[in-house]
C-alpha atoms as a printed R data frame, in Angstrom:
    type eleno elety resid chain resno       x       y       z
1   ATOM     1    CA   UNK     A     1   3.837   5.770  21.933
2   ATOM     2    CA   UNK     A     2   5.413   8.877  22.254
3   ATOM     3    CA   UNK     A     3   7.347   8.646  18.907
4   ATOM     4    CA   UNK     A     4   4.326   7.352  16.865
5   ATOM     5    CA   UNK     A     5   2.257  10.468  18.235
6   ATOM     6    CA   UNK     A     6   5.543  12.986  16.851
7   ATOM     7    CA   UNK     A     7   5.128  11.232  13.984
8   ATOM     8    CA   UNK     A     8   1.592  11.317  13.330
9   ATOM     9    CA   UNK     A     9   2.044  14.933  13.985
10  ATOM    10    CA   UNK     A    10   4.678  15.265  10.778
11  ATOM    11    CA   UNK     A    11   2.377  13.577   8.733
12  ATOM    12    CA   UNK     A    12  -0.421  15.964   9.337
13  ATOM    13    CA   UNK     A    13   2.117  19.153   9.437
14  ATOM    14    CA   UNK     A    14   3.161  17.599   6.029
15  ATOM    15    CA   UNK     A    15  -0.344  17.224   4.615
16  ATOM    16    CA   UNK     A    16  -1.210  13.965   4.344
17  ATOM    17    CA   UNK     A    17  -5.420  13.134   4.506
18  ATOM    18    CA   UNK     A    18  -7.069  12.316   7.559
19  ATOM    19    CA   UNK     A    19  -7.081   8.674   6.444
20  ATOM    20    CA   UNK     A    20  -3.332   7.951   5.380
21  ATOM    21    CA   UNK     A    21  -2.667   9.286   9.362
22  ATOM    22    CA   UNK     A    22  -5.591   6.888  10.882
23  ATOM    23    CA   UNK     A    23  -3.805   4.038   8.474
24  ATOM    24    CA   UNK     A    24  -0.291   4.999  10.141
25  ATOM    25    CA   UNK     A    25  -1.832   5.205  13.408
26  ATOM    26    CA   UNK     A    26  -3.049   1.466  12.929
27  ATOM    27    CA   UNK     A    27  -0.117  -0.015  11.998
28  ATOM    28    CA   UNK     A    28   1.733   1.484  14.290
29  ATOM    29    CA   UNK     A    29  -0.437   1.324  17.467
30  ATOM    30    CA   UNK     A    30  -0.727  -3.152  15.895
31  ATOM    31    CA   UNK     A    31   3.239  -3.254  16.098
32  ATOM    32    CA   UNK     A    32   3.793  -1.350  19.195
33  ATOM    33    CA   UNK     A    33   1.334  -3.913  20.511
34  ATOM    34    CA   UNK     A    34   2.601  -6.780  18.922
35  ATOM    35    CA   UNK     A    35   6.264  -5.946  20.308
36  ATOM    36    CA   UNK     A    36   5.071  -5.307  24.100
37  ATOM    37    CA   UNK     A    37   3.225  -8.549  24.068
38  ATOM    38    CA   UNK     A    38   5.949 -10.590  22.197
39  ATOM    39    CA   UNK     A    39   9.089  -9.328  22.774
40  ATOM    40    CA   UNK     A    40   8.190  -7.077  25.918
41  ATOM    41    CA   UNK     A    41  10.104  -3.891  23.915
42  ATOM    42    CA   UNK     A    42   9.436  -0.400  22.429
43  ATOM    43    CA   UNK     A    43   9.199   0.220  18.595
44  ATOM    44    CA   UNK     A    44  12.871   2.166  19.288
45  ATOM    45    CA   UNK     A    45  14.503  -1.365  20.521
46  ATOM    46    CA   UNK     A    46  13.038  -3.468  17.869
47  ATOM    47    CA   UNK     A    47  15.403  -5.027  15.545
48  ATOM    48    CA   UNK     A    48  15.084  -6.661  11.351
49  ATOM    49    CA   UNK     A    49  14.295 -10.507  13.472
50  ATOM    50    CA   UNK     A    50  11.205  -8.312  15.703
51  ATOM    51    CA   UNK     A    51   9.778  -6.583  12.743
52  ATOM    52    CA   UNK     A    52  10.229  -9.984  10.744
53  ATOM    53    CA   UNK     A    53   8.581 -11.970  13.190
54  ATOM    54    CA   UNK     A    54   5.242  -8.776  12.982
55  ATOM    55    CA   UNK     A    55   5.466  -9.283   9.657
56  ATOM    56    CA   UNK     A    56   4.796 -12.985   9.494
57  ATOM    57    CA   UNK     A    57   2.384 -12.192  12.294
58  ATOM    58    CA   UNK     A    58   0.560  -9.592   9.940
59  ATOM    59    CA   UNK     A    59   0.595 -12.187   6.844
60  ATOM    60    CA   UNK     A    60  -1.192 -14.604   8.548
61  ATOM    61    CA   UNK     A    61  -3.832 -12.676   8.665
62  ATOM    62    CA   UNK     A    62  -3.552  -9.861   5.537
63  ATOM    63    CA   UNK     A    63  -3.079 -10.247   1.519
64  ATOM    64    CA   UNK     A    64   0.105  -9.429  -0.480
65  ATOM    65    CA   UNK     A    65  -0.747  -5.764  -1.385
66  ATOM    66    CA   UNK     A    66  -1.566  -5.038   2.424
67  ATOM    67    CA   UNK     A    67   1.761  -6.558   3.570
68  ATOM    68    CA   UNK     A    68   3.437  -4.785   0.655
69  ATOM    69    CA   UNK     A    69   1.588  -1.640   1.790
70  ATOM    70    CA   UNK     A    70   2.947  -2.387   5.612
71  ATOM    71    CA   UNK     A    71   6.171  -2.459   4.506
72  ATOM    72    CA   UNK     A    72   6.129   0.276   2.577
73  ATOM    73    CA   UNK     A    73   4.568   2.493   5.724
74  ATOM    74    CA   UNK     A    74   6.826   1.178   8.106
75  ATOM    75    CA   UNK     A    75   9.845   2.289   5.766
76  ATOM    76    CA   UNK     A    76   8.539   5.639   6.009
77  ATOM    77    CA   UNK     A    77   8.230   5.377   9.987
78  ATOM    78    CA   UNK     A    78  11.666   4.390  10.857
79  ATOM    79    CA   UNK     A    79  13.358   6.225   8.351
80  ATOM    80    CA   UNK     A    80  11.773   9.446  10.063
81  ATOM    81    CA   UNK     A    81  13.017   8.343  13.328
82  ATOM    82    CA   UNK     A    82  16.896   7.828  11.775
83  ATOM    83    CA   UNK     A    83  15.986  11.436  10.487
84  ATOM    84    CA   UNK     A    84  15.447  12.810  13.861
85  ATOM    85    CA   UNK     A    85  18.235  10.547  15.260
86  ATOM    86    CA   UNK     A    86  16.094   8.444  17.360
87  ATOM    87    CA   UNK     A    87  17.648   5.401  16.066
88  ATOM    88    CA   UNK     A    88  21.267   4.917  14.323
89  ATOM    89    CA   UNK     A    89  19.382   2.427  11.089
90  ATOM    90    CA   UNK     A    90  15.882   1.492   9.764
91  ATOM    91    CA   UNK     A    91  15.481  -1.969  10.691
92  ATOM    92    CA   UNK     A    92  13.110  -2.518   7.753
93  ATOM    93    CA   UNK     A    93  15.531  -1.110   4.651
94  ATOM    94    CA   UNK     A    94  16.985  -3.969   3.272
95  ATOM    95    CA   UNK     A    95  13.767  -5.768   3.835
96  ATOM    96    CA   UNK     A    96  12.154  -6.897   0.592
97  ATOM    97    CA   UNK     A    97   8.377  -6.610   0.051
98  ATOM    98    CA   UNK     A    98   6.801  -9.519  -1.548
99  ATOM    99    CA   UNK     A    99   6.499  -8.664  -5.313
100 ATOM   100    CA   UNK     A   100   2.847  -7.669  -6.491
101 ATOM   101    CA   UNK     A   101   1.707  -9.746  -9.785
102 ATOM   102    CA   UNK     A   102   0.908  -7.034 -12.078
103 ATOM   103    CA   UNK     A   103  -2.580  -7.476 -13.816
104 ATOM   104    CA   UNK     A   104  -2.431  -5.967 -17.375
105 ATOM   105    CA   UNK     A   105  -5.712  -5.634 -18.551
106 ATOM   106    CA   UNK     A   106  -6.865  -7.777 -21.296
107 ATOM   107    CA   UNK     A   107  -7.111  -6.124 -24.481
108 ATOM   108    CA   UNK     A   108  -9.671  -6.564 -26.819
109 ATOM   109    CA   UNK     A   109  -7.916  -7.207 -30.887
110 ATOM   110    CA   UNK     A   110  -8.848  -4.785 -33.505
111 ATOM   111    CA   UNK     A   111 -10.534  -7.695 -35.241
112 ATOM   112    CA   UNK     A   112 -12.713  -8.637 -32.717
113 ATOM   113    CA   UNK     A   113 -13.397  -4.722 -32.459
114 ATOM   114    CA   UNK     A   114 -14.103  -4.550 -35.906
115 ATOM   115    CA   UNK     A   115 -16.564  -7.186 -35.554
116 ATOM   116    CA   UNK     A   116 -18.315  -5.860 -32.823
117 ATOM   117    CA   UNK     A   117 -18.668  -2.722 -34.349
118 ATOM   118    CA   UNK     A   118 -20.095  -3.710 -37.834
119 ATOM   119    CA   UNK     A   119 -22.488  -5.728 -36.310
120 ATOM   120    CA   UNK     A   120 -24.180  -2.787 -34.948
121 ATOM   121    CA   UNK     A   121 -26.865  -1.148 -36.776
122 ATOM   122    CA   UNK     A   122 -27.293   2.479 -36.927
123 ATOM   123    CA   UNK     A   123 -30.303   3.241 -38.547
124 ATOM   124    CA   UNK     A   124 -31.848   4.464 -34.754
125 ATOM   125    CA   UNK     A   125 -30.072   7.390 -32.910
126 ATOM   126    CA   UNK     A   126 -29.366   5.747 -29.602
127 ATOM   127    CA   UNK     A   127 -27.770   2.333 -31.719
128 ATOM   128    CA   UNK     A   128 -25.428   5.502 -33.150
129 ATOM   129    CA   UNK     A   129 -24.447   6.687 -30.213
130 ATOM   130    CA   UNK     A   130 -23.960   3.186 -28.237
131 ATOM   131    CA   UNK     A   131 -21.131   2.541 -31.730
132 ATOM   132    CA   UNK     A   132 -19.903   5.861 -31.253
133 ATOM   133    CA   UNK     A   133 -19.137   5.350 -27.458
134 ATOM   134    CA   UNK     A   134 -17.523   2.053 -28.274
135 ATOM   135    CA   UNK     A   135 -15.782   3.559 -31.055
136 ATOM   136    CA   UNK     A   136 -14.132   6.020 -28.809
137 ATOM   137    CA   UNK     A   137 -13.544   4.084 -25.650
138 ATOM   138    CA   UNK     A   138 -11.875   1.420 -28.105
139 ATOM   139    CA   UNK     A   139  -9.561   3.791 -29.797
140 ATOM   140    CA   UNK     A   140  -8.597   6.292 -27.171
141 ATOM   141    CA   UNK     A   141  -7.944   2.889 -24.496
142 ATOM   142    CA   UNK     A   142 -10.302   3.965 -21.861
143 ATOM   143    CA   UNK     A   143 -10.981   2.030 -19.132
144 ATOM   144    CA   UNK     A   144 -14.236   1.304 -17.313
């Protein structure tokens, strides 16, 4: 616990919000847990096959983006402690996070645009501004 508490403290030296440290904190204080009850070790002794095994333990229970996002944060945490030379290697580097399935929002064709557009009259202000909005948000690809 000591070495999660030093580096909690980097993180808030370093400027990171009040919630990225409580997420940290979580994670860690859920695999120091998970290693004392499993494997009856330290987060220093763990090995890839221990943080493997918390990983599956944290997938049956979490979606891909918060497994991806565990990985990701416990990258961070044992590269600080090969930093500091607490430990001689990271024993989540070579590990690969599951991929994410990007989701490319659906785009609207200029014809169907073009329809939607003529088909609104703008003989009353508010029916002007409504096309103008949807003129704008169309052409300049905001998003909602």
């Amino acid at each position: 616990m000591v070495l999660i508490t030093r580096f909690l403290r980097a993180l808030r030296a370093s400027g990171y919000a009040a919630t990225t440290i409580a997420g940290y904190r979580y994670l860690l204080r859920d695999l120091n847990q998970f290693l004392d009850e499993q494997k009856h070790m330290d987060v220093i002794r763990c090995r890839e096959r221990d943080i493997l095994a918390y990983l599956d333990h944290v997938e049956s229970r979490q979606s891909k983006p918060v497994i991806f996002n565990t990985v990701c944060r416990l990258r961070i945490f044992f590269r600080y402690l090969v930093e500091k030379d607490l430990i001689f290697y990271s024993p989540v580097e070579t590990y690969r996070a599951p991929k994410l399935r990007s989701l490319s929002p659906s785009v609207v064709s200029a014809d169907t645009m073009r329809e939607l557009l003529d088909s609104i009259c703008t003989d009353k202000p508010l029916h002007a501004r409504t096309k103008a909005i949807l003129e704008l948000a169309y052409s300049s690809a905001l998003r909602s």
